[in-house]
Coordinates of C-alpha atoms in Angstrom, one line a residue:
M1 CA -0.5 -29.1 18.3
K2 CA 2.0 -26.8 16.6
Y3 CA 5.8 -27.2 17.1
T4 CA 8.8 -25.2 16.3
Y5 CA 11.9 -27.7 15.7
T6 CA 15.5 -27.6 15.0
A7 CA 17.0 -30.6 13.0
R8 CA 20.1 -31.7 11.0
R9 CA 19.8 -32.8 7.5
E10 CA 21.4 -36.4 7.4
E11 CA 22.8 -36.1 3.8
N12 CA 25.0 -32.9 4.4
G13 CA 24.8 -32.1 8.1
E14 CA 23.0 -28.8 7.5
T15 CA 21.1 -27.4 10.5
Y16 CA 17.7 -26.0 9.9
R17 CA 14.5 -24.9 11.6
G18 CA 11.0 -25.5 10.7
V19 CA 7.3 -25.3 12.0
A20 CA 4.9 -28.3 11.8
S21 CA 1.5 -29.4 13.2
A22 CA 1.4 -32.8 14.8
K23 CA -0.7 -34.7 17.3
D24 CA 2.4 -35.2 19.7
R25 CA 6.2 -35.3 19.6
F26 CA 6.3 -38.8 18.2
E27 CA 4.3 -37.8 15.1
L28 CA 6.6 -34.8 14.9
Y29 CA 9.7 -36.9 15.0
A30 CA 8.3 -39.3 12.1
Y31 CA 7.5 -36.1 10.0
I32 CA 11.1 -34.8 10.5
R33 CA 12.7 -38.2 9.6
R34 CA 10.4 -38.4 6.4
E35 CA 11.9 -35.0 5.3
G36 CA 15.3 -36.4 5.7
G37 CA 16.4 -34.7 9.0
A38 CA 17.3 -35.7 12.6
P39 CA 15.7 -33.7 15.3
I40 CA 17.9 -31.7 17.6
S41 CA 15.4 -29.6 19.6
V42 CA 11.8 -29.3 19.7
Q43 CA 9.6 -26.5 21.2
E44 CA 5.9 -26.4 21.5
D45 CA 4.4 -23.3 20.0
T46 CA 2.4 -21.5 22.7
G47 CA 1.3 -19.1 20.2
S48 CA -1.1 -21.7 18.9
S49 CA -3.5 -21.1 21.7
P50 CA -6.3 -18.5 20.8
L51 CA -5.7 -17.0 24.2
S52 CA -2.2 -15.9 23.3
F53 CA -1.2 -12.6 21.8
S54 CA 1.0 -14.2 19.2
Y55 CA -1.8 -16.4 18.0
W56 CA -3.8 -13.3 16.8
N57 CA -0.6 -11.4 15.9
V58 CA 0.4 -14.1 13.4
R59 CA -3.1 -14.2 11.9
F60 CA -4.0 -10.5 11.7
A61 CA -0.7 -8.7 11.5
T62 CA 0.6 -7.4 8.2
V63 CA 4.0 -7.5 6.7
P64 CA 5.5 -4.0 5.8
E65 CA 6.3 -3.6 2.1
H66 CA 9.8 -2.7 3.1
D67 CA 10.4 -5.9 4.9
K68 CA 9.4 -7.7 1.8
I69 CA 11.8 -5.6 -0.3
I70 CA 14.7 -6.3 2.1
F71 CA 13.6 -10.1 2.0
A72 CA 13.8 -10.3 -1.7
H73 CA 17.1 -8.3 -1.9
T74 CA 18.8 -10.4 0.8
L75 CA 17.6 -13.7 -0.4
A76 CA 18.9 -12.8 -4.0
A77 CA 22.2 -11.9 -2.5
M78 CA 22.5 -15.2 -0.5
L79 CA 21.6 -17.4 -3.5
K80 CA 24.0 -15.5 -5.7
A81 CA 26.7 -16.2 -3.0
G82 CA 26.0 -19.9 -3.3
L83 CA 23.8 -20.7 -0.3
A84 CA 21.3 -23.4 -0.5
L85 CA 17.7 -22.0 -0.8
S86 CA 16.5 -24.0 2.4
R87 CA 19.6 -22.5 4.5
A88 CA 19.0 -19.0 3.2
L89 CA 15.4 -19.1 4.2
S90 CA 16.3 -20.4 7.6
V91 CA 18.7 -17.5 8.1
L92 CA 16.1 -15.0 7.0
E93 CA 13.6 -16.5 9.4
R94 CA 15.9 -16.3 12.4
Q95 CA 16.9 -12.7 11.7
N96 CA 13.4 -11.4 10.9
K97 CA 11.8 -9.3 13.7
N98 CA 8.2 -9.4 12.4
A99 CA 6.2 -12.3 13.9
K100 CA 3.9 -12.7 11.1
F101 CA 6.8 -12.7 8.5
S102 CA 8.8 -15.1 10.5
Y103 CA 5.9 -17.6 10.6
V104 CA 5.4 -17.2 6.8
L105 CA 9.1 -17.8 6.1
S106 CA 9.1 -20.8 8.5
Q107 CA 6.2 -22.5 6.5
V108 CA 7.8 -21.5 3.1
G109 CA 11.1 -23.1 4.4
S110 CA 9.4 -26.2 5.4
D111 CA 7.7 -26.6 2.1
V112 CA 11.0 -26.1 0.2
R113 CA 12.8 -28.7 2.4
R114 CA 10.0 -31.1 1.4
G115 CA 10.7 -30.6 -2.2
E116 CA 8.2 -27.9 -3.3
T117 CA 9.3 -25.1 -5.5
L118 CA 9.8 -21.6 -4.1
H119 CA 7.1 -20.0 -6.1
A120 CA 4.4 -22.7 -5.1
S121 CA 5.4 -22.2 -1.5
L122 CA 5.0 -18.5 -1.7
A123 CA 1.7 -18.7 -3.4
K124 CA 0.3 -20.2 -0.4
F125 CA 0.5 -16.7 1.4
P126 CA -1.4 -14.5 -1.3
N127 CA -1.9 -11.8 1.5
T128 CA 1.8 -11.4 1.9
F129 CA 3.3 -12.1 -1.6
S130 CA 1.7 -10.4 -4.5
R131 CA 1.1 -12.1 -8.0
L132 CA 3.9 -9.9 -9.4
F133 CA 6.4 -11.3 -6.8
I134 CA 5.3 -14.9 -7.3
S135 CA 5.3 -14.7 -11.1
M136 CA 8.8 -13.2 -11.0
V137 CA 10.1 -16.1 -8.8
R138 CA 8.4 -18.6 -11.0
A139 CA 10.0 -17.1 -14.2
G140 CA 13.4 -17.2 -12.4
E141 CA 12.9 -20.9 -11.4
E142 CA 12.0 -21.8 -15.0
S143 CA 15.1 -19.9 -16.4
G144 CA 17.4 -21.3 -13.7
D145 CA 18.1 -17.7 -12.4
V146 CA 16.1 -17.3 -9.2
S147 CA 18.7 -14.9 -7.8
G148 CA 18.4 -12.7 -10.8
A149 CA 14.6 -12.7 -10.8
L150 CA 14.6 -11.7 -7.0
Q151 CA 16.9 -9.0 -7.6
V152 CA 14.6 -7.6 -10.3
V153 CA 11.5 -7.9 -8.3
S154 CA 13.3 -6.1 -5.3
D155 CA 14.3 -3.4 -7.5
Q156 CA 10.8 -3.1 -8.9
M157 CA 9.2 -3.2 -5.5
D158 CA 11.8 -0.6 -4.2
R159 CA 11.0 1.8 -6.9
M160 CA 7.3 1.5 -6.5
Y161 CA 7.6 1.9 -2.7
A162 CA 9.9 5.0 -3.0
L163 CA 7.5 6.5 -5.5
G164 CA 4.4 5.9 -3.4
K165 CA 6.3 7.3 -0.4
K166 CA 7.3 10.5 -2.3
V167 CA 3.6 11.0 -3.0
R168 CA 2.4 10.4 0.3
G169 CA 5.2 12.8 1.8
A170 CA 4.0 15.6 -0.6
L171 CA 0.4 15.2 0.8
I172 CA 1.4 15.2 4.4
Y173 CA 2.0 19.0 4.6
P174 CA -1.4 20.1 3.4
A175 CA -3.0 17.3 5.4
I176 CA -1.4 18.6 8.6
I177 CA -2.4 22.1 7.8
L178 CA -6.1 21.2 7.2
I179 CA -6.3 19.2 10.4
A180 CA -4.8 22.1 12.4
I181 CA -7.3 24.3 11.0
F182 CA -10.1 22.0 11.7
G183 CA -8.7 21.5 15.4
I184 CA -8.4 25.2 16.1
G185 CA -11.8 25.8 14.6
I186 CA -13.3 23.3 17.0
L187 CA -11.5 24.8 19.9
M188 CA -12.6 28.3 19.2
M189 CA -16.3 27.0 18.7
V190 CA -16.2 25.3 22.2
E191 CA -14.1 27.8 24.2
V192 CA -14.4 31.2 22.7
V193 CA -17.7 31.5 20.9
P194 CA -19.9 30.6 23.9
T195 CA -18.3 33.6 26.0
L196 CA -19.0 36.1 23.1
A197 CA -22.6 34.6 22.7
A198 CA -23.4 35.2 26.2
T199 CA -22.1 38.9 26.1
F200 CA -24.2 39.5 23.0
E201 CA -27.3 38.1 24.8
E202 CA -26.8 40.2 27.9
L203 CA -26.4 43.4 25.6
G204 CA -29.5 42.3 23.6
T205 CA -27.5 43.0 20.4
E206 CA -29.2 42.3 16.9
L207 CA -26.9 39.6 15.4
P208 CA -26.3 39.3 11.6
A209 CA -27.0 36.0 9.9
S210 CA -23.3 34.8 9.9
T211 CA -22.9 35.3 13.5
Q212 CA -26.2 33.5 14.3
A213 CA -24.8 30.6 12.2
V214 CA -21.5 30.5 14.1
I215 CA -23.3 30.7 17.4
G216 CA -25.7 28.0 16.4
L217 CA -22.9 25.6 15.3
S218 CA -21.1 26.4 18.7
N219 CA -24.2 25.5 20.7
M220 CA -24.7 22.3 18.9
L221 CA -21.0 21.2 19.6
V222 CA -21.3 22.2 23.4
E223 CA -24.7 21.0 24.1
H224 CA -24.6 17.8 21.9
T225 CA -21.0 16.8 22.2
V226 CA -21.5 13.0 22.4
S227 CA -23.9 13.0 19.6
V228 CA -21.7 15.0 17.2
I229 CA -18.7 12.8 18.1
L230 CA -20.8 9.5 17.5
G231 CA -22.2 11.1 14.3
A232 CA -18.7 12.0 13.1
I233 CA -17.6 8.4 13.8
L234 CA -20.6 7.0 12.0
A235 CA -20.0 9.3 9.1
I236 CA -16.3 8.3 8.8
C237 CA -17.2 4.7 9.0
G238 CA -19.7 5.0 6.3
I239 CA -17.4 6.7 4.0
V240 CA -14.8 4.1 4.4
L241 CA -17.4 1.3 3.7
A242 CA -18.7 3.2 0.9
L243 CA -15.2 3.5 -0.6
R244 CA -14.8 -0.4 -0.5
T245 CA -17.8 -0.7 -2.9
D246 CA -17.4 -0.6 -6.6
M247 CA -19.4 2.5 -6.9
G248 CA -17.3 4.1 -4.1
R249 CA -14.1 3.2 -5.7
R250 CA -15.2 4.5 -9.0
A251 CA -16.2 7.9 -7.5
R252 CA -12.9 8.1 -5.6
D253 CA -10.9 7.4 -8.8
T254 CA -13.0 9.9 -10.7
L255 CA -12.4 12.5 -8.0
F256 CA -8.6 12.0 -8.0
L257 CA -8.4 12.3 -11.8
R258 CA -10.3 15.7 -11.9
M259 CA -8.6 17.3 -8.9
P260 CA -6.4 20.2 -10.0
L261 CA -2.6 19.3 -9.7
I262 CA -3.4 15.6 -8.3
G263 CA -5.1 14.6 -11.6
N264 CA -1.9 14.7 -13.8
L265 CA 0.2 13.3 -11.0
V266 CA -2.1 10.2 -10.8
K267 CA -2.0 9.8 -14.5
E268 CA 1.9 9.8 -14.5
L269 CA 2.1 7.7 -11.5
N270 CA 0.0 4.9 -13.1
A271 CA 2.0 5.2 -16.3
A272 CA 5.1 4.7 -14.3
R273 CA 3.7 1.7 -12.4
T274 CA 2.5 0.2 -15.7
A275 CA 5.8 0.5 -17.6
R276 CA 7.9 -0.5 -14.6
T277 CA 5.8 -3.8 -14.0
L278 CA 5.4 -4.7 -17.6
S279 CA 9.3 -4.2 -18.2
S280 CA 10.2 -6.3 -15.1
L281 CA 8.0 -9.0 -16.0
L282 CA 8.8 -9.2 -19.7
S283 CA 12.4 -9.0 -19.1
S284 CA 12.2 -12.0 -16.7
G285 CA 10.5 -14.1 -19.3
V286 CA 6.9 -13.9 -18.3
D287 CA 4.6 -14.0 -21.3
V288 CA 2.9 -10.9 -22.5
I289 CA -0.7 -11.9 -21.5
S290 CA 0.3 -12.9 -17.9
A291 CA 2.4 -9.8 -17.6
I292 CA -0.6 -7.6 -18.6
S293 CA -2.9 -9.5 -16.2
I294 CA -0.4 -9.1 -13.3
T295 CA 0.0 -5.3 -14.1
H296 CA -3.8 -5.1 -13.9
D297 CA -3.5 -6.2 -10.2
V298 CA -0.7 -3.8 -9.5
V299 CA -2.4 -0.7 -10.8
Q300 CA -5.0 0.7 -8.3
N301 CA -7.1 3.1 -10.2
S302 CA -10.2 1.4 -11.9
Y303 CA -9.9 3.5 -15.1
F304 CA -6.4 2.3 -15.8
K305 CA -7.4 -1.2 -14.9
E306 CA -10.0 -1.2 -17.7
I307 CA -7.3 -0.1 -20.3
L308 CA -5.1 -3.0 -19.2
K309 CA -8.0 -5.3 -19.5
K310 CA -8.7 -4.2 -23.0
A311 CA -5.1 -4.7 -23.8
E312 CA -5.1 -8.2 -22.4
S313 CA -8.2 -9.1 -24.5
G314 CA -6.6 -7.4 -27.5
V315 CA -3.3 -9.1 -27.4
Q316 CA -5.2 -12.5 -27.0
R317 CA -7.0 -11.6 -30.2
G318 CA -3.5 -10.8 -31.9
E319 CA -3.7 -6.9 -31.7
L320 CA -0.8 -4.8 -30.9
L321 CA -0.2 -3.9 -27.2
S322 CA 0.1 -0.2 -28.1
K323 CA -3.5 0.1 -29.5
P324 CA -5.5 0.5 -26.4
F325 CA -2.9 2.8 -24.9
A326 CA -2.8 5.0 -28.0
A327 CA -6.6 5.1 -27.9
N328 CA -6.9 6.4 -24.4
E329 CA -4.5 9.3 -24.2
R330 CA -6.9 11.1 -21.8
L331 CA -5.6 8.7 -19.2
Y332 CA -2.2 7.3 -20.4
P333 CA -0.1 10.3 -21.7
P334 CA 0.5 10.0 -25.4
L335 CA 4.2 9.1 -24.9
V336 CA 3.2 5.8 -23.5
G337 CA 1.4 4.4 -26.5
E338 CA 4.2 5.8 -28.7
M339 CA 7.0 4.3 -26.8
I340 CA 5.2 0.9 -26.6
A341 CA 4.8 1.1 -30.4
V342 CA 8.3 1.8 -31.0
G343 CA 9.2 -1.1 -28.7
E344 CA 7.1 -3.4 -30.7
E345 CA 8.6 -2.3 -34.0
T346 CA 12.1 -2.6 -32.7
G347 CA 11.7 -5.8 -30.8
D348 CA 12.9 -4.1 -27.6
L349 CA 9.6 -3.6 -25.8
P350 CA 11.2 -4.3 -22.1
G351 CA 14.0 -1.7 -22.8
M352 CA 11.4 0.9 -24.1
L353 CA 9.2 0.3 -21.1
T354 CA 12.2 0.7 -18.8
N355 CA 13.1 4.1 -20.3
L356 CA 9.3 5.1 -20.1
A357 CA 9.2 4.1 -16.5
V358 CA 12.3 6.0 -15.5
F359 CA 11.0 9.1 -17.3
Y360 CA 7.6 9.2 -15.5
E361 CA 9.2 8.3 -12.2
E362 CA 11.4 11.1 -12.4
E363 CA 8.4 13.3 -13.5
V364 CA 6.5 12.2 -10.4
S365 CA 9.5 12.8 -8.1
R366 CA 10.0 16.3 -9.4
K367 CA 6.3 17.2 -9.2
T368 CA 6.0 15.9 -5.7
K369 CA 9.0 18.1 -4.6
D370 CA 7.1 21.2 -6.1
M371 CA 3.7 20.2 -4.8
S372 CA 4.2 21.9 -1.4
T373 CA 5.4 25.1 -2.9
I374 CA 2.3 25.0 -5.4
I375 CA -0.4 24.2 -2.6
E376 CA 1.0 26.6 -0.1
P377 CA -0.8 29.8 -1.6
F378 CA -4.0 27.9 -1.8
L379 CA -3.8 26.8 1.8
M380 CA -3.0 30.6 2.9
I381 CA -6.1 31.6 1.1
L382 CA -8.1 29.0 2.8
I383 CA -6.8 30.0 6.1
G384 CA -7.3 33.6 5.5
A385 CA -11.0 33.0 4.5
A386 CA -11.7 30.9 7.5
V387 CA -10.2 33.3 9.8
G388 CA -11.7 36.3 8.0
F389 CA -15.2 34.7 8.2
F390 CA -15.0 34.1 11.9
A391 CA -13.6 37.5 12.6
I392 CA -16.2 39.4 10.8
S393 CA -19.0 37.2 12.2
M394 CA -17.7 37.9 15.8
V395 CA -16.5 41.5 15.5
Q396 CA -19.3 42.9 13.5
P397 CA -21.9 42.9 16.3
I398 CA -19.3 44.6 18.5
Y399 CA -18.9 47.5 15.9
S400 CA -22.8 47.7 15.6
L401 CA -22.9 48.0 19.3
S402 CA -20.4 50.8 19.4
E403 CA -22.0 52.8 16.7
A404 CA -25.4 52.6 18.6
I405 CA -23.6 53.9 21.8

């Protein structure tokens, strides 16, 4: 049975909340006393039943990235103000609106009150807290500046979140246009084309190949609607499953890198993420090899992951960090390798990486602002081609009939 309880710490009178599993209330009371508390109130967690919505919500819901950024930033501020870690976690748990995150924070708070370190408690929830987050907290605990480490990781996550949001925002406009074109095309095929096809059939007009193709597609959509819908669903599911395989991810990464406009944006985005993550980790005291390994997890594209894996192996052999970046300028821009080399020569690698991250973050931000303007002419050409093909296919038989008359 799972219980949510409120207790008072006997040594300082601090009130805190926690979640624990016990056979009954007597076992729970013994558990609270062992952790140095006196129970105030106990409530059975009804969400522990598999029949309840909260049971499944806690297990399968996700924690938004923005919530984790706010958590890190707020916890850093509370610790800097002098609040005890257990009390700060209790406050954050109570004010959090996400059921999944509240449950995670309650478990972390209980572990911390039992004497576990914060990073070890966070590491029990790898689906919520990334290796980057946990490693930064661990470095902060080892240096005695958890507040500073949390502030750095919140800034890091905030910048990465904002950068990703800008890229997604730049792609929303063309995505909406393409969806609209597809939807209007389906509507025309189902509502307009059958009427014109019936007219052509009554008049016995000889139809050109393009018109026959349009009418054939329309007939398939009208007569086999269920089959087409099921086929589309199966195709989408197949693509999603294929993209989860190593070969599918490789094909996706290759496509993005070779796409006009998108390819350079992907390179600069990964350069910014690499530089920002390495800078944050190294400035917090994480060793170089661990920092590269964590950055390998942060970067999404498999081609860039391979370079970071080579960098990790090279540093372990005593090579310079800049070597694999300089040798792969087709992926990482030449400036990356040069700036890392300068940082190694001057002994200010974190500072150089920070400057590099700022530069490429600004470049990505500028290019995403201009992307809609650049893509718009191509979208107009696409729309014009689609409308023109449909118009010619449907109007040409009418002109042929008029000439025959």
